[in-house]
Amino acid sequence: MHDSNYIKIFTGSFITVQRIISDLEKIDIIPVVKDQTESARLAGFGGGIVPGFQEVFVHKDELDKAVVIVETINASLKA
């Protein structure tokens, strides 16, 4: 997603990504999720470097609100 209006805000496990998606959607932010492993599997190339890891992107106009959500979730995981 180079040279686009979307910015990566998180890379991590499927479970954490699902929580981030849920919390973002509650505040009307629709994220884009990129899953290299799943894309490679569907194309017939096997798995990716780290199976189960996904990237979450949001539109640059929604970045400030989205980062707060990710930071909150990361803090709760470390507690």
PDB file of C-alpha atoms in Angstrom:
ATOM      1  CA  MET A   1       0.000   0.000   0.000  1.00  0.00           C
ATOM      2  CA  HIS A   2       2.761   2.387  -0.895  1.00  0.00           C
ATOM      3  CA  ASP A   3       1.793   5.869  -2.057  1.00  0.00           C
ATOM      4  CA  SER A   4      -1.751   5.497  -0.845  1.00  0.00           C
ATOM      5  CA  ASN A   5      -4.000   7.250   1.610  1.00  0.00           C
ATOM      6  CA  TYR A   6      -3.787   4.301   4.021  1.00  0.00           C
ATOM      7  CA  ILE A   7      -1.291   3.979   6.851  1.00  0.00           C
ATOM      8  CA  LYS A   8      -0.310   0.809   8.708  1.00  0.00           C
ATOM      9  CA  ILE A   9      -1.184   1.103  12.390  1.00  0.00           C
ATOM     10  CA  PHE A  10      -0.615  -2.446  13.618  1.00  0.00           C
ATOM     11  CA  THR A  11       0.983  -5.767  12.772  1.00  0.00           C
ATOM     12  CA  GLY A  12       0.181  -8.747  14.940  1.00  0.00           C
ATOM     13  CA  SER A  13      -1.791 -11.874  15.631  1.00  0.00           C
ATOM     14  CA  PHE A  14      -5.184 -12.654  14.164  1.00  0.00           C
ATOM     15  CA  ILE A  15      -6.843 -12.460  17.596  1.00  0.00           C
ATOM     16  CA  THR A  16      -5.484  -9.005  18.415  1.00  0.00           C
ATOM     17  CA  VAL A  17      -6.312  -7.761  14.917  1.00  0.00           C
ATOM     18  CA  GLN A  18      -9.916  -8.911  15.331  1.00  0.00           C
ATOM     19  CA  ARG A  19     -10.178  -6.946  18.576  1.00  0.00           C
ATOM     20  CA  ILE A  20      -8.732  -3.845  16.918  1.00  0.00           C
ATOM     21  CA  ILE A  21     -11.150  -4.185  13.999  1.00  0.00           C
ATOM     22  CA  SER A  22     -14.092  -4.489  16.388  1.00  0.00           C
ATOM     23  CA  ASP A  23     -13.080  -1.427  18.399  1.00  0.00           C
ATOM     24  CA  LEU A  24     -12.387   0.638  15.276  1.00  0.00           C
ATOM     25  CA  GLU A  25     -15.758  -0.243  13.773  1.00  0.00           C
ATOM     26  CA  LYS A  26     -17.466   0.915  16.988  1.00  0.00           C
ATOM     27  CA  ILE A  27     -16.215   4.434  16.206  1.00  0.00           C
ATOM     28  CA  ASP A  28     -17.080   4.163  12.489  1.00  0.00           C
ATOM     29  CA  ILE A  29     -13.560   3.469  11.219  1.00  0.00           C
ATOM     30  CA  ILE A  30     -13.393   0.710   8.621  1.00  0.00           C
ATOM     31  CA  PRO A  31      -9.853  -0.715   8.572  1.00  0.00           C
ATOM     32  CA  VAL A  32      -8.160  -2.606   5.760  1.00  0.00           C
ATOM     33  CA  VAL A  33      -6.558  -5.885   6.844  1.00  0.00           C
ATOM     34  CA  LYS A  34      -3.701  -7.403   4.881  1.00  0.00           C
ATOM     35  CA  ASP A  35      -2.902 -11.060   5.514  1.00  0.00           C
ATOM     36  CA  GLN A  36       0.195 -12.123   3.555  1.00  0.00           C
ATOM     37  CA  THR A  37      -0.132 -15.767   4.624  1.00  0.00           C
ATOM     38  CA  GLU A  38      -3.736 -16.076   3.486  1.00  0.00           C
ATOM     39  CA  SER A  39      -3.041 -14.257   0.222  1.00  0.00           C
ATOM     40  CA  ALA A  40      -0.110 -16.559  -0.531  1.00  0.00           C
ATOM     41  CA  ARG A  41      -2.132 -19.653   0.355  1.00  0.00           C
ATOM     42  CA  LEU A  42      -5.014 -18.635  -1.893  1.00  0.00           C
ATOM     43  CA  ALA A  43      -2.606 -17.980  -4.749  1.00  0.00           C
ATOM     44  CA  GLY A  44      -1.012 -21.417  -4.284  1.00  0.00           C
ATOM     45  CA  PHE A  45       2.344 -20.205  -2.969  1.00  0.00           C
ATOM     46  CA  GLY A  46       2.180 -21.634   0.547  1.00  0.00           C
ATOM     47  CA  GLY A  47       2.493 -19.666   3.768  1.00  0.00           C
ATOM     48  CA  GLY A  48       4.142 -16.379   4.572  1.00  0.00           C
ATOM     49  CA  ILE A  49       7.092 -15.556   6.777  1.00  0.00           C
ATOM     50  CA  VAL A  50       5.105 -15.479  10.030  1.00  0.00           C
ATOM     51  CA  PRO A  51       1.851 -17.429   9.740  1.00  0.00           C
ATOM     52  CA  GLY A  52      -1.127 -15.858  11.477  1.00  0.00           C
ATOM     53  CA  PHE A  53       0.169 -12.301  11.468  1.00  0.00           C
ATOM     54  CA  GLN A  54      -1.847  -9.560   9.826  1.00  0.00           C
ATOM     55  CA  GLU A  55      -1.426  -5.855   9.123  1.00  0.00           C
ATOM     56  CA  VAL A  56      -4.093  -3.248   9.858  1.00  0.00           C
ATOM     57  CA  PHE A  57      -4.321  -0.067   7.785  1.00  0.00           C
ATOM     58  CA  VAL A  58      -6.579   2.966   8.226  1.00  0.00           C
ATOM     59  CA  HIS A  59      -7.206   6.033   6.112  1.00  0.00           C
ATOM     60  CA  LYS A  60      -4.829   8.850   7.001  1.00  0.00           C
ATOM     61  CA  ASP A  61      -7.783  11.074   7.969  1.00  0.00           C
ATOM     62  CA  GLU A  62      -8.703   8.583  10.709  1.00  0.00           C
ATOM     63  CA  LEU A  63      -5.169   7.951  11.947  1.00  0.00           C
ATOM     64  CA  ASP A  64      -5.321   9.927  15.203  1.00  0.00           C
ATOM     65  CA  LYS A  65      -8.451   8.165  16.478  1.00  0.00           C
ATOM     66  CA  ALA A  66      -7.223   4.752  15.331  1.00  0.00           C
ATOM     67  CA  VAL A  67      -3.840   5.065  17.056  1.00  0.00           C
ATOM     68  CA  VAL A  68      -5.575   5.702  20.383  1.00  0.00           C
ATOM     69  CA  ILE A  69      -7.506   2.437  19.979  1.00  0.00           C
ATOM     70  CA  VAL A  70      -4.352   0.457  19.159  1.00  0.00           C
ATOM     71  CA  GLU A  71      -2.417   1.972  22.064  1.00  0.00           C
ATOM     72  CA  THR A  72      -5.253   1.175  24.464  1.00  0.00           C
ATOM     73  CA  ILE A  73      -5.399  -2.444  23.313  1.00  0.00           C
ATOM     74  CA  ASN A  74      -1.608  -2.836  23.447  1.00  0.00           C
ATOM     75  CA  ALA A  75      -1.547  -1.423  26.982  1.00  0.00           C
ATOM     76  CA  SER A  76      -4.257  -3.853  28.119  1.00  0.00           C
ATOM     77  CA  LEU A  77      -2.305  -6.792  26.658  1.00  0.00           C
ATOM     78  CA  LYS A  78       0.819  -5.823  28.595  1.00  0.00           C
ATOM     79  CA  ALA A  79      -1.028  -5.382  31.890  1.00  0.00           C
TER      80      ALA A  79
END
